Amino acid sequence: MEKHAFILSSLPLVLLCLACSAPETVAPIQPGEEIFISSAHKGDVPIGEVFSEWQYIPLEMTDESLIRGDERIRRLKISEDGKIYLTDNEIILRFQPDGRFDYRFDHRGQGPGEYFGIWNFDFWDENQVVIVDIYYGNVVTYTTDDQFVSMFNYREWDIADLTQFDDSLLLIRSFDSKGNRYRCHLVNKYTGEMENAYWWVDNREAGFAMKDFMYRYDGKILYHGYKYNDIYEFKRDTAIVRYTINVDNKMPPKDFWEGENTREKSVFLDYDNLGYIGHIPFYVESDNSILLFFDGGKKEDENYAFIDKATRGTR
């Protein structure tokens, strides 16, 4: 199954794999299902019950591999061959599976085959690296041995994220500040032409500056993020709610973040004072379990939860 990585403050890497022991019969999660988490079940969960494997990897620090502090890391991904890629706003660094520094992608500039700054990146069939240049609205592709492949400009879009949709299409998620919502575009990776687009989550105050990304599991493209209790699944022409996370029945009403007043300070004060829990900043799913982090308006309303998919039991 897919590995998931977390950066620690001194830049070692911990690779964690959700436990894959022999499962009970798993009742498939139904579209739109609500999964309830009770804080009454709060307590320590032994790491061996959550992860079947974990590995501590110190990343080699050289003059070439240094970045300006770990707070500037925008994204970290691991390729199928186990290589570790991480980016700040300017460069992509690649490390071998054992943590040895391997390569530095750096094409900053304003000419052909160059980018001004990196907002996000992803892989294409593990043989290419696709970069979002947020400053000029470009999607730039290089091979993993650093040969320029293509550049397409989408200046009219505020691109937040992208991922490979199928053998020929990129799924690009952009933010429309006027409509205050996200739009999904399916773009031919080879020609740059848009083949389909759709809106989703209308009139919701979106967190464009948040570091949230589409996530791939079981052949599906999933999304979670700021001001959402819902986990979405992206399809070719729509995004559906895969399931909803309900912590202690403290979900804000469906229309809480909608309307013209969602940027008003009073809305955030209400969110805090009413004790709502309405953010799922991080989560990962395996065949048997779900691990996530939930966040509310108050510090005490944030925590991790471990969900057994077979029983829907939570800890």
PDB file of C-alpha atoms in Angstrom:
ATOM      1  CA  MET A   1       0.000   0.000   0.000  1.00  0.00           C
ATOM      2  CA  GLU A   2       0.971   3.641  -0.293  1.00  0.00           C
ATOM      3  CA  LYS A   3       3.467   5.067   2.172  1.00  0.00           C
ATOM      4  CA  HIS A   4       2.911   8.367   3.922  1.00  0.00           C
ATOM      5  CA  ALA A   5       5.577  10.720   5.175  1.00  0.00           C
ATOM      6  CA  PHE A   6       5.829  13.312   7.897  1.00  0.00           C
ATOM      7  CA  ILE A   7       8.602  15.881   8.393  1.00  0.00           C
ATOM      8  CA  LEU A   8       9.942  16.521  11.899  1.00  0.00           C
ATOM      9  CA  SER A   9      11.485  19.790  13.013  1.00  0.00           C
ATOM     10  CA  SER A  10      15.109  18.762  12.454  1.00  0.00           C
ATOM     11  CA  LEU A  11      14.274  17.361   9.007  1.00  0.00           C
ATOM     12  CA  PRO A  12      14.492  13.665   9.575  1.00  0.00           C
ATOM     13  CA  LEU A  13      11.792  11.696   7.822  1.00  0.00           C
ATOM     14  CA  VAL A  14       9.480   9.160   9.364  1.00  0.00           C
ATOM     15  CA  LEU A  15       7.835   6.747   6.933  1.00  0.00           C
ATOM     16  CA  LEU A  16       4.624   5.267   8.242  1.00  0.00           C
ATOM     17  CA  CYS A  17       2.335   2.648   6.764  1.00  0.00           C
ATOM     18  CA  LEU A  18      -1.156   2.144   8.173  1.00  0.00           C
ATOM     19  CA  ALA A  19      -1.565  -1.283   9.694  1.00  0.00           C
ATOM     20  CA  CYS A  20      -2.535  -3.949   7.186  1.00  0.00           C
ATOM     21  CA  SER A  21      -3.189  -6.963   9.399  1.00  0.00           C
ATOM     22  CA  ALA A  22      -5.832  -9.484   8.375  1.00  0.00           C
ATOM     23  CA  PRO A  23      -9.032  -7.411   8.243  1.00  0.00           C
ATOM     24  CA  GLU A  24     -12.449  -8.168   9.551  1.00  0.00           C
ATOM     25  CA  THR A  25     -15.213  -8.081   6.955  1.00  0.00           C
ATOM     26  CA  VAL A  26     -15.307  -4.449   5.925  1.00  0.00           C
ATOM     27  CA  ALA A  27     -18.697  -2.909   5.224  1.00  0.00           C
ATOM     28  CA  PRO A  28     -17.987  -0.594   2.288  1.00  0.00           C
ATOM     29  CA  ILE A  29     -18.257   3.075   3.069  1.00  0.00           C
ATOM     30  CA  GLN A  30     -21.387   4.330   1.379  1.00  0.00           C
ATOM     31  CA  PRO A  31     -21.410   7.651  -0.506  1.00  0.00           C
ATOM     32  CA  GLY A  32     -22.318  10.389   1.953  1.00  0.00           C
ATOM     33  CA  GLU A  33     -22.004   8.161   5.016  1.00  0.00           C
ATOM     34  CA  GLU A  34     -21.421   9.940   8.323  1.00  0.00           C
ATOM     35  CA  ILE A  35     -18.659   8.571  10.546  1.00  0.00           C
ATOM     36  CA  PHE A  36     -19.050   9.539  14.198  1.00  0.00           C
ATOM     37  CA  ILE A  37     -16.034  10.148  16.435  1.00  0.00           C
ATOM     38  CA  SER A  38     -16.499  10.436  20.188  1.00  0.00           C
ATOM     39  CA  SER A  39     -13.934  12.236  22.333  1.00  0.00           C
ATOM     40  CA  ALA A  40     -15.047   9.929  25.155  1.00  0.00           C
ATOM     41  CA  HIS A  41     -12.788   7.342  23.508  1.00  0.00           C
ATOM     42  CA  LYS A  42      -9.782   9.631  23.889  1.00  0.00           C
ATOM     43  CA  GLY A  43      -6.577   7.937  24.999  1.00  0.00           C
ATOM     44  CA  ASP A  44      -3.253   6.623  23.809  1.00  0.00           C
ATOM     45  CA  VAL A  45      -3.220   4.121  20.966  1.00  0.00           C
ATOM     46  CA  PRO A  46      -0.047   2.005  20.683  1.00  0.00           C
ATOM     47  CA  ILE A  47       1.753   2.842  17.463  1.00  0.00           C
ATOM     48  CA  GLY A  48       1.857  -0.849  16.517  1.00  0.00           C
ATOM     49  CA  GLU A  49      -1.936  -0.857  16.349  1.00  0.00           C
ATOM     50  CA  VAL A  50      -1.921   2.049  13.909  1.00  0.00           C
ATOM     51  CA  PHE A  51       1.090   1.334  11.702  1.00  0.00           C
ATOM     52  CA  SER A  52       2.451  -1.972  10.490  1.00  0.00           C
ATOM     53  CA  GLU A  53       5.756  -0.315   9.534  1.00  0.00           C
ATOM     54  CA  TRP A  54       7.582   2.820  10.526  1.00  0.00           C
ATOM     55  CA  GLN A  55      11.066   3.963   9.704  1.00  0.00           C
ATOM     56  CA  TYR A  56      13.138   6.943  10.843  1.00  0.00           C
ATOM     57  CA  ILE A  57      15.234   8.406   8.003  1.00  0.00           C
ATOM     58  CA  PRO A  58      17.613  11.325   8.648  1.00  0.00           C
ATOM     59  CA  LEU A  59      17.863  13.358   5.448  1.00  0.00           C
ATOM     60  CA  GLU A  60      21.406  14.223   4.429  1.00  0.00           C
ATOM     61  CA  MET A  61      22.097  17.932   4.751  1.00  0.00           C
ATOM     62  CA  THR A  62      24.533  19.381   2.236  1.00  0.00           C
ATOM     63  CA  ASP A  63      25.013  22.871   0.835  1.00  0.00           C
ATOM     64  CA  GLU A  64      22.845  21.854  -2.121  1.00  0.00           C
ATOM     65  CA  SER A  65      20.053  20.317  -0.063  1.00  0.00           C
ATOM     66  CA  LEU A  66      19.551  23.067   2.505  1.00  0.00           C
ATOM     67  CA  ILE A  67      16.333  25.075   2.489  1.00  0.00           C
ATOM     68  CA  ARG A  68      15.307  28.050   4.600  1.00  0.00           C
ATOM     69  CA  GLY A  69      13.927  26.147   7.559  1.00  0.00           C
ATOM     70  CA  ASP A  70      11.317  23.394   7.604  1.00  0.00           C
ATOM     71  CA  GLU A  71       8.457  25.894   7.899  1.00  0.00           C
ATOM     72  CA  ARG A  72       9.012  26.669   4.214  1.00  0.00           C
ATOM     73  CA  ILE A  73       8.417  23.101   3.042  1.00  0.00           C
ATOM     74  CA  ARG A  74       5.335  23.223   0.836  1.00  0.00           C
ATOM     75  CA  ARG A  75       4.983  19.565   0.012  1.00  0.00           C
ATOM     76  CA  LEU A  76       6.626  16.174   0.427  1.00  0.00           C
ATOM     77  CA  LYS A  77       5.954  13.116  -1.712  1.00  0.00           C
ATOM     78  CA  ILE A  78       7.482   9.667  -2.112  1.00  0.00           C
ATOM     79  CA  SER A  79       7.722   8.050  -5.537  1.00  0.00           C
ATOM     80  CA  GLU A  80       7.020   4.414  -6.256  1.00  0.00           C
ATOM     81  CA  ASP A  81      10.753   3.669  -6.214  1.00  0.00           C
ATOM     82  CA  GLY A  82      10.993   5.082  -2.685  1.00  0.00           C
ATOM     83  CA  LYS A  83      12.727   8.354  -3.515  1.00  0.00           C
ATOM     84  CA  ILE A  84      11.776  11.311  -1.346  1.00  0.00           C
ATOM     85  CA  TYR A  85      10.849  14.626  -2.991  1.00  0.00           C
ATOM     86  CA  LEU A  86      10.237  17.828  -1.081  1.00  0.00           C
ATOM     87  CA  THR A  87       9.800  21.422  -2.168  1.00  0.00           C
ATOM     88  CA  ASP A  88       9.860  24.897  -0.770  1.00  0.00           C
ATOM     89  CA  ASN A  89       8.724  27.839  -2.909  1.00  0.00           C
ATOM     90  CA  GLU A  90      11.751  27.702  -5.178  1.00  0.00           C
ATOM     91  CA  ILE A  91      13.345  24.270  -5.599  1.00  0.00           C
ATOM     92  CA  ILE A  92      12.576  20.556  -5.434  1.00  0.00           C
ATOM     93  CA  LEU A  93      15.011  18.321  -3.566  1.00  0.00           C
ATOM     94  CA  ARG A  94      15.228  14.572  -4.126  1.00  0.00           C
ATOM     95  CA  PHE A  95      16.681  12.080  -1.660  1.00  0.00           C
ATOM     96  CA  GLN A  96      17.411   8.366  -1.965  1.00  0.00           C
ATOM     97  CA  PRO A  97      15.257   5.992   0.141  1.00  0.00           C
ATOM     98  CA  ASP A  98      18.038   5.859   2.739  1.00  0.00           C
ATOM     99  CA  GLY A  99      18.066   9.673   3.078  1.00  0.00           C
ATOM    100  CA  ARG A 100      21.157  10.420   0.966  1.00  0.00           C
ATOM    101  CA  PHE A 101      20.799  13.613  -1.053  1.00  0.00           C
ATOM    102  CA  ASP A 102      20.276  12.763  -4.726  1.00  0.00           C
ATOM    103  CA  TYR A 103      19.305  15.758  -6.871  1.00  0.00           C
ATOM    104  CA  ARG A 104      18.172  19.370  -6.855  1.00  0.00           C
ATOM    105  CA  PHE A 105      15.616  20.625  -9.408  1.00  0.00           C
ATOM    106  CA  ASP A 106      16.164  24.351  -9.853  1.00  0.00           C
ATOM    107  CA  HIS A 107      14.979  26.195 -12.972  1.00  0.00           C
ATOM    108  CA  ARG A 108      14.042  29.566 -11.521  1.00  0.00           C
ATOM    109  CA  GLY A 109      13.711  32.212 -14.165  1.00  0.00           C
ATOM    110  CA  GLN A 110      11.316  33.714 -16.689  1.00  0.00           C
ATOM    111  CA  GLY A 111      12.479  32.005 -19.861  1.00  0.00           C
ATOM    112  CA  PRO A 112      11.395  28.866 -21.755  1.00  0.00           C
ATOM    113  CA  GLY A 113      11.440  25.823 -19.509  1.00  0.00           C
ATOM    114  CA  GLU A 114      11.761  27.911 -16.351  1.00  0.00           C
ATOM    115  CA  TYR A 115       9.434  28.812 -13.473  1.00  0.00           C
ATOM    116  CA  PHE A 116       9.260  31.820 -11.189  1.00  0.00           C
ATOM    117  CA  GLY A 117       8.147  30.005  -8.042  1.00  0.00           C
ATOM    118  CA  ILE A 118       6.713  26.636  -6.990  1.00  0.00           C
ATOM    119  CA  TRP A 119       3.271  26.413  -5.400  1.00  0.00           C
ATOM    120  CA  ASN A 120       2.805  22.671  -5.777  1.00  0.00           C
ATOM    121  CA  PHE A 121       4.084  19.611  -7.625  1.00  0.00           C
ATOM    122  CA  ASP A 122       3.120  16.038  -8.394  1.00  0.00           C
ATOM    123  CA  PHE A 123       4.289  13.052 -10.424  1.00  0.00           C
ATOM    124  CA  TRP A 124       3.148  11.873 -13.846  1.00  0.00           C
ATOM    125  CA  ASP A 125       3.476   8.085 -14.104  1.00  0.00           C
ATOM    126  CA  GLU A 126       6.478   8.361 -11.774  1.00  0.00           C
ATOM    127  CA  ASN A 127       8.673   9.341 -14.751  1.00  0.00           C
ATOM    128  CA  GLN A 128       7.932  13.061 -14.776  1.00  0.00           C
ATOM    129  CA  VAL A 129       7.559  15.877 -12.269  1.00  0.00           C
ATOM    130  CA  VAL A 130       4.767  18.414 -12.885  1.00  0.00           C
ATOM    131  CA  ILE A 131       5.174  21.831 -11.216  1.00  0.00           C
ATOM    132  CA  VAL A 132       2.611  24.578 -10.623  1.00  0.00           C
ATOM    133  CA  ASP A 133       4.183  28.021 -11.102  1.00  0.00           C
ATOM    134  CA  ILE A 134       1.617  30.111  -9.247  1.00  0.00           C
ATOM    135  CA  TYR A 135       3.159  33.458 -10.183  1.00  0.00           C
ATOM    136  CA  TYR A 136       2.665  33.037 -13.931  1.00  0.00           C
ATOM    137  CA  GLY A 137      -0.068  30.386 -13.964  1.00  0.00           C
ATOM    138  CA  ASN A 138       2.153  27.847 -15.703  1.00  0.00           C
ATOM    139  CA  VAL A 139       2.113  24.060 -15.450  1.00  0.00           C
ATOM    140  CA  VAL A 140       5.674  22.956 -16.188  1.00  0.00           C
ATOM    141  CA  THR A 141       6.756  19.338 -16.681  1.00  0.00           C
ATOM    142  CA  TYR A 142      10.252  17.842 -16.411  1.00  0.00           C
ATOM    143  CA  THR A 143      11.469  14.268 -16.555  1.00  0.00           C
ATOM    144  CA  THR A 144      12.840  12.816 -13.337  1.00  0.00           C
ATOM    145  CA  ASP A 145      16.316  13.141 -14.883  1.00  0.00           C
ATOM    146  CA  ASP A 146      15.550  16.878 -15.248  1.00  0.00           C
ATOM    147  CA  GLN A 147      14.816  17.288 -18.947  1.00  0.00           C
ATOM    148  CA  PHE A 148      12.221  19.901 -19.892  1.00  0.00           C
ATOM    149  CA  VAL A 149       9.044  18.372 -21.401  1.00  0.00           C
ATOM    150  CA  SER A 150       6.313  21.019 -21.674  1.00  0.00           C
ATOM    151  CA  MET A 151       4.860  24.254 -20.349  1.00  0.00           C
ATOM    152  CA  PHE A 152       1.219  25.348 -20.530  1.00  0.00           C
ATOM    153  CA  ASN A 153      -0.120  28.648 -19.296  1.00  0.00           C
ATOM    154  CA  TYR A 154      -3.384  29.044 -17.335  1.00  0.00           C
ATOM    155  CA  ARG A 155      -2.931  32.609 -16.158  1.00  0.00           C
ATOM    156  CA  GLU A 156      -6.688  33.061 -15.741  1.00  0.00           C
ATOM    157  CA  TRP A 157      -6.790  30.303 -13.114  1.00  0.00           C
ATOM    158  CA  ASP A 158      -5.529  30.490  -9.530  1.00  0.00           C
ATOM    159  CA  ILE A 159      -4.235  26.933  -9.431  1.00  0.00           C
ATOM    160  CA  ALA A 160      -4.302  25.335  -5.978  1.00  0.00           C
ATOM    161  CA  ASP A 161      -3.451  21.720  -6.780  1.00  0.00           C
ATOM    162  CA  LEU A 162      -3.117  19.133  -9.527  1.00  0.00           C
ATOM    163  CA  THR A 163      -2.809  15.389  -9.930  1.00  0.00           C
ATOM    164  CA  GLN A 164      -2.850  12.759 -12.665  1.00  0.00           C
ATOM    165  CA  PHE A 165      -6.463  11.812 -13.427  1.00  0.00           C
ATOM    166  CA  ASP A 166      -5.890   9.055 -15.987  1.00  0.00           C
ATOM    167  CA  ASP A 167      -3.431   8.143 -18.756  1.00  0.00           C
ATOM    168  CA  SER A 168      -3.807  11.468 -20.539  1.00  0.00           C
ATOM    169  CA  LEU A 169      -5.603  13.925 -18.245  1.00  0.00           C
ATOM    170  CA  LEU A 170      -4.467  16.178 -15.436  1.00  0.00           C
ATOM    171  CA  LEU A 171      -7.033  17.157 -12.807  1.00  0.00           C
ATOM    172  CA  ILE A 172      -6.360  20.781 -11.836  1.00  0.00           C
ATOM    173  CA  ARG A 173      -8.133  22.430  -8.906  1.00  0.00           C
ATOM    174  CA  SER A 174      -8.312  26.221  -9.092  1.00  0.00           C
ATOM    175  CA  PHE A 175      -9.811  28.931  -6.901  1.00  0.00           C
ATOM    176  CA  ASP A 176     -12.246  31.575  -8.115  1.00  0.00           C
ATOM    177  CA  SER A 177     -11.973  34.526  -5.720  1.00  0.00           C
ATOM    178  CA  LYS A 178     -15.003  36.280  -7.232  1.00  0.00           C
ATOM    179  CA  GLY A 179     -17.293  33.307  -6.911  1.00  0.00           C
ATOM    180  CA  ASN A 180     -15.562  32.216  -3.695  1.00  0.00           C
ATOM    181  CA  ARG A 181     -15.431  28.584  -4.742  1.00  0.00           C
ATOM    182  CA  TYR A 182     -13.229  25.987  -6.362  1.00  0.00           C
ATOM    183  CA  ARG A 183     -13.343  24.769  -9.937  1.00  0.00           C
ATOM    184  CA  CYS A 184     -12.007  21.468 -11.265  1.00  0.00           C
ATOM    185  CA  HIS A 185     -10.482  21.326 -14.752  1.00  0.00           C
ATOM    186  CA  LEU A 186      -9.583  18.207 -16.702  1.00  0.00           C
ATOM    187  CA  VAL A 187      -6.722  19.116 -19.029  1.00  0.00           C
ATOM    188  CA  ASN A 188      -4.996  17.048 -21.683  1.00  0.00           C
ATOM    189  CA  LYS A 189      -1.480  16.677 -20.366  1.00  0.00           C
ATOM    190  CA  TYR A 190       0.059  16.457 -23.842  1.00  0.00           C
ATOM    191  CA  THR A 191      -1.743  19.346 -25.571  1.00  0.00           C
ATOM    192  CA  GLY A 192      -2.714  21.562 -22.630  1.00  0.00           C
ATOM    193  CA  GLU A 193      -6.319  21.748 -23.865  1.00  0.00           C
ATOM    194  CA  MET A 194      -9.143  21.677 -21.302  1.00  0.00           C
ATOM    195  CA  GLU A 195     -11.553  18.809 -21.921  1.00  0.00           C
ATOM    196  CA  ASN A 196     -13.995  19.347 -19.058  1.00  0.00           C
ATOM    197  CA  ALA A 197     -14.587  21.531 -15.995  1.00  0.00           C
ATOM    198  CA  TYR A 198     -17.060  21.757 -13.131  1.00  0.00           C
ATOM    199  CA  TRP A 199     -17.710  23.789  -9.990  1.00  0.00           C
ATOM    200  CA  TRP A 200     -17.929  22.218  -6.563  1.00  0.00           C
ATOM    201  CA  VAL A 201     -18.801  23.394  -3.039  1.00  0.00           C
ATOM    202  CA  ASP A 202     -20.561  26.581  -4.132  1.00  0.00           C
ATOM    203  CA  ASN A 203     -20.391  29.752  -2.026  1.00  0.00           C
ATOM    204  CA  ARG A 204     -18.106  28.330   0.616  1.00  0.00           C
ATOM    205  CA  GLU A 205     -15.346  30.556   1.960  1.00  0.00           C
ATOM    206  CA  ALA A 206     -12.306  28.614   0.776  1.00  0.00           C
ATOM    207  CA  GLY A 207      -8.839  28.581   2.268  1.00  0.00           C
ATOM    208  CA  PHE A 208      -6.750  29.120  -0.841  1.00  0.00           C
ATOM    209  CA  ALA A 209      -3.542  29.746   1.080  1.00  0.00           C
ATOM    210  CA  MET A 210      -3.861  26.501   3.030  1.00  0.00           C
ATOM    211  CA  LYS A 211      -1.491  23.635   2.261  1.00  0.00           C
ATOM    212  CA  ASP A 212      -4.087  21.038   1.371  1.00  0.00           C
ATOM    213  CA  PHE A 213      -3.842  18.584  -1.494  1.00  0.00           C
ATOM    214  CA  MET A 214      -5.707  15.929  -3.390  1.00  0.00           C
ATOM    215  CA  TYR A 215      -4.927  12.436  -2.130  1.00  0.00           C
ATOM    216  CA  ARG A 216      -4.931   9.145  -4.038  1.00  0.00           C
ATOM    217  CA  TYR A 217      -6.236   5.909  -2.537  1.00  0.00           C
ATOM    218  CA  ASP A 218      -7.586   2.751  -4.171  1.00  0.00           C
ATOM    219  CA  GLY A 219      -7.601   4.373  -7.608  1.00  0.00           C
ATOM    220  CA  LYS A 220      -9.699   7.272  -6.324  1.00  0.00           C
ATOM    221  CA  ILE A 221      -8.773  10.955  -6.058  1.00  0.00           C
ATOM    222  CA  LEU A 222      -9.862  12.270  -2.677  1.00  0.00           C
ATOM    223  CA  TYR A 223      -9.782  15.670  -0.993  1.00  0.00           C
ATOM    224  CA  HIS A 224     -10.090  17.053   2.515  1.00  0.00           C
ATOM    225  CA  GLY A 225      -9.305  20.480   3.834  1.00  0.00           C
ATOM    226  CA  TYR A 226     -10.007  23.750   5.566  1.00  0.00           C
ATOM    227  CA  LYS A 227     -13.634  24.285   6.677  1.00  0.00           C
ATOM    228  CA  TYR A 228     -14.727  20.841   5.550  1.00  0.00           C
ATOM    229  CA  ASN A 229     -16.056  17.912   7.537  1.00  0.00           C
ATOM    230  CA  ASP A 230     -16.558  16.136   4.235  1.00  0.00           C
ATOM    231  CA  ILE A 231     -14.097  13.904   2.418  1.00  0.00           C
ATOM    232  CA  TYR A 232     -14.686  14.370  -1.317  1.00  0.00           C
ATOM    233  CA  GLU A 233     -14.046  12.059  -4.239  1.00  0.00           C
ATOM    234  CA  PHE A 234     -13.303  13.730  -7.566  1.00  0.00           C
ATOM    235  CA  LYS A 235     -14.731  12.237 -10.731  1.00  0.00           C
ATOM    236  CA  ARG A 236     -14.638  13.331 -14.361  1.00  0.00           C
ATOM    237  CA  ASP A 237     -17.697  15.581 -14.161  1.00  0.00           C
ATOM    238  CA  THR A 238     -18.471  16.040 -10.466  1.00  0.00           C
ATOM    239  CA  ALA A 239     -17.165  15.758  -6.902  1.00  0.00           C
ATOM    240  CA  ILE A 240     -19.164  13.583  -4.508  1.00  0.00           C
ATOM    241  CA  VAL A 241     -19.059  13.363  -0.717  1.00  0.00           C
ATOM    242  CA  ARG A 242     -17.302  10.103   0.101  1.00  0.00           C
ATOM    243  CA  TYR A 243     -18.081  10.426   3.802  1.00  0.00           C
ATOM    244  CA  THR A 244     -18.533  13.046   6.515  1.00  0.00           C
ATOM    245  CA  ILE A 245     -16.588  13.200   9.786  1.00  0.00           C
ATOM    246  CA  ASN A 246     -18.779  14.091  12.787  1.00  0.00           C
ATOM    247  CA  VAL A 247     -16.846  14.730  16.009  1.00  0.00           C
ATOM    248  CA  ASP A 248     -19.077  14.786  19.097  1.00  0.00           C
ATOM    249  CA  ASN A 249     -22.009  16.191  17.074  1.00  0.00           C
ATOM    250  CA  LYS A 250     -20.131  19.505  16.913  1.00  0.00           C
ATOM    251  CA  MET A 251     -20.289  19.980  13.156  1.00  0.00           C
ATOM    252  CA  PRO A 252     -21.215  23.511  12.080  1.00  0.00           C
ATOM    253  CA  PRO A 253     -24.481  23.740  10.111  1.00  0.00           C
ATOM    254  CA  LYS A 254     -24.130  23.044   6.391  1.00  0.00           C
ATOM    255  CA  ASP A 255     -24.606  26.702   5.498  1.00  0.00           C
ATOM    256  CA  PHE A 256     -22.333  28.075   8.254  1.00  0.00           C
ATOM    257  CA  TRP A 257     -19.455  29.030   5.933  1.00  0.00           C
ATOM    258  CA  GLU A 258     -21.692  30.108   3.077  1.00  0.00           C
ATOM    259  CA  GLY A 259     -22.948  33.552   2.128  1.00  0.00           C
ATOM    260  CA  GLU A 260     -21.378  36.976   1.929  1.00  0.00           C
ATOM    261  CA  ASN A 261     -20.460  37.340   5.614  1.00  0.00           C
ATOM    262  CA  THR A 262     -18.122  34.371   5.973  1.00  0.00           C
ATOM    263  CA  ARG A 263     -15.061  36.615   6.223  1.00  0.00           C
ATOM    264  CA  GLU A 264     -16.529  38.652   9.072  1.00  0.00           C
ATOM    265  CA  LYS A 265     -14.820  38.326  12.441  1.00  0.00           C
ATOM    266  CA  SER A 266     -18.156  37.530  14.091  1.00  0.00           C
ATOM    267  CA  VAL A 267     -18.433  34.290  12.108  1.00  0.00           C
ATOM    268  CA  PHE A 268     -15.113  33.059  13.470  1.00  0.00           C
ATOM    269  CA  LEU A 269     -16.076  34.129  16.980  1.00  0.00           C
ATOM    270  CA  ASP A 270     -19.305  32.138  16.659  1.00  0.00           C
ATOM    271  CA  TYR A 271     -17.287  29.167  15.429  1.00  0.00           C
ATOM    272  CA  ASP A 272     -15.070  29.379  18.525  1.00  0.00           C
ATOM    273  CA  ASN A 273     -17.779  30.137  21.080  1.00  0.00           C
ATOM    274  CA  LEU A 274     -20.187  27.465  19.874  1.00  0.00           C
ATOM    275  CA  GLY A 275     -17.458  24.827  20.016  1.00  0.00           C
ATOM    276  CA  TYR A 276     -17.770  23.699  16.410  1.00  0.00           C
ATOM    277  CA  ILE A 277     -15.317  21.171  14.974  1.00  0.00           C
ATOM    278  CA  GLY A 278     -15.280  21.701  11.249  1.00  0.00           C
ATOM    279  CA  HIS A 279     -11.785  21.213   9.843  1.00  0.00           C
ATOM    280  CA  ILE A 280     -10.093  17.976   8.765  1.00  0.00           C
ATOM    281  CA  PRO A 281      -6.602  19.265   7.883  1.00  0.00           C
ATOM    282  CA  PHE A 282      -4.906  15.851   7.567  1.00  0.00           C
ATOM    283  CA  TYR A 283      -6.020  12.300   6.941  1.00  0.00           C
ATOM    284  CA  VAL A 284      -4.897   9.055   5.353  1.00  0.00           C
ATOM    285  CA  GLU A 285      -6.878   5.926   4.531  1.00  0.00           C
ATOM    286  CA  SER A 286      -5.960   2.271   4.048  1.00  0.00           C
ATOM    287  CA  ASP A 287      -8.076  -0.776   3.279  1.00  0.00           C
ATOM    288  CA  ASN A 288      -8.772  -1.329   6.970  1.00  0.00           C
ATOM    289  CA  SER A 289      -8.507   2.005   8.728  1.00  0.00           C
ATOM    290  CA  ILE A 290      -8.525   5.791   8.586  1.00  0.00           C
ATOM    291  CA  LEU A 291      -6.181   8.091  10.485  1.00  0.00           C
ATOM    292  CA  LEU A 292      -7.059  11.781  10.593  1.00  0.00           C
ATOM    293  CA  PHE A 293      -6.543  15.028  12.470  1.00  0.00           C
ATOM    294  CA  PHE A 294      -9.540  17.213  13.313  1.00  0.00           C
ATOM    295  CA  ASP A 295      -9.504  20.835  14.347  1.00  0.00           C
ATOM    296  CA  GLY A 296     -12.007  23.173  15.969  1.00  0.00           C
ATOM    297  CA  GLY A 297     -12.088  26.782  17.035  1.00  0.00           C
ATOM    298  CA  LYS A 298     -10.404  26.036  20.358  1.00  0.00           C
ATOM    299  CA  LYS A 299      -7.088  24.346  21.077  1.00  0.00           C
ATOM    300  CA  GLU A 300      -8.768  21.639  23.125  1.00  0.00           C
ATOM    301  CA  ASP A 301     -10.960  20.780  20.128  1.00  0.00           C
ATOM    302  CA  GLU A 302      -8.163  19.343  18.049  1.00  0.00           C
ATOM    303  CA  ASN A 303      -6.823  15.812  18.069  1.00  0.00           C
ATOM    304  CA  TYR A 304      -6.053  12.702  16.060  1.00  0.00           C
ATOM    305  CA  ALA A 305      -8.551   9.917  15.514  1.00  0.00           C
ATOM    306  CA  PHE A 306      -8.053   6.312  14.387  1.00  0.00           C
ATOM    307  CA  ILE A 307     -11.083   4.684  12.724  1.00  0.00           C
ATOM    308  CA  ASP A 308     -11.596   0.963  12.155  1.00  0.00           C
ATOM    309  CA  LYS A 309     -13.367   0.698   8.799  1.00  0.00           C
ATOM    310  CA  ALA A 310     -14.769  -2.733   9.589  1.00  0.00           C
ATOM    311  CA  THR A 311     -16.622  -1.698  12.735  1.00  0.00           C
ATOM    312  CA  ARG A 312     -16.559   2.115  12.397  1.00  0.00           C
ATOM    313  CA  GLY A 313     -15.142   2.086  15.926  1.00  0.00           C
ATOM    314  CA  THR A 314     -12.949   5.079  16.738  1.00  0.00           C
ATOM    315  CA  ARG A 315     -10.103   5.829  19.153  1.00  0.00           C
TER     316      ARG A 315
END
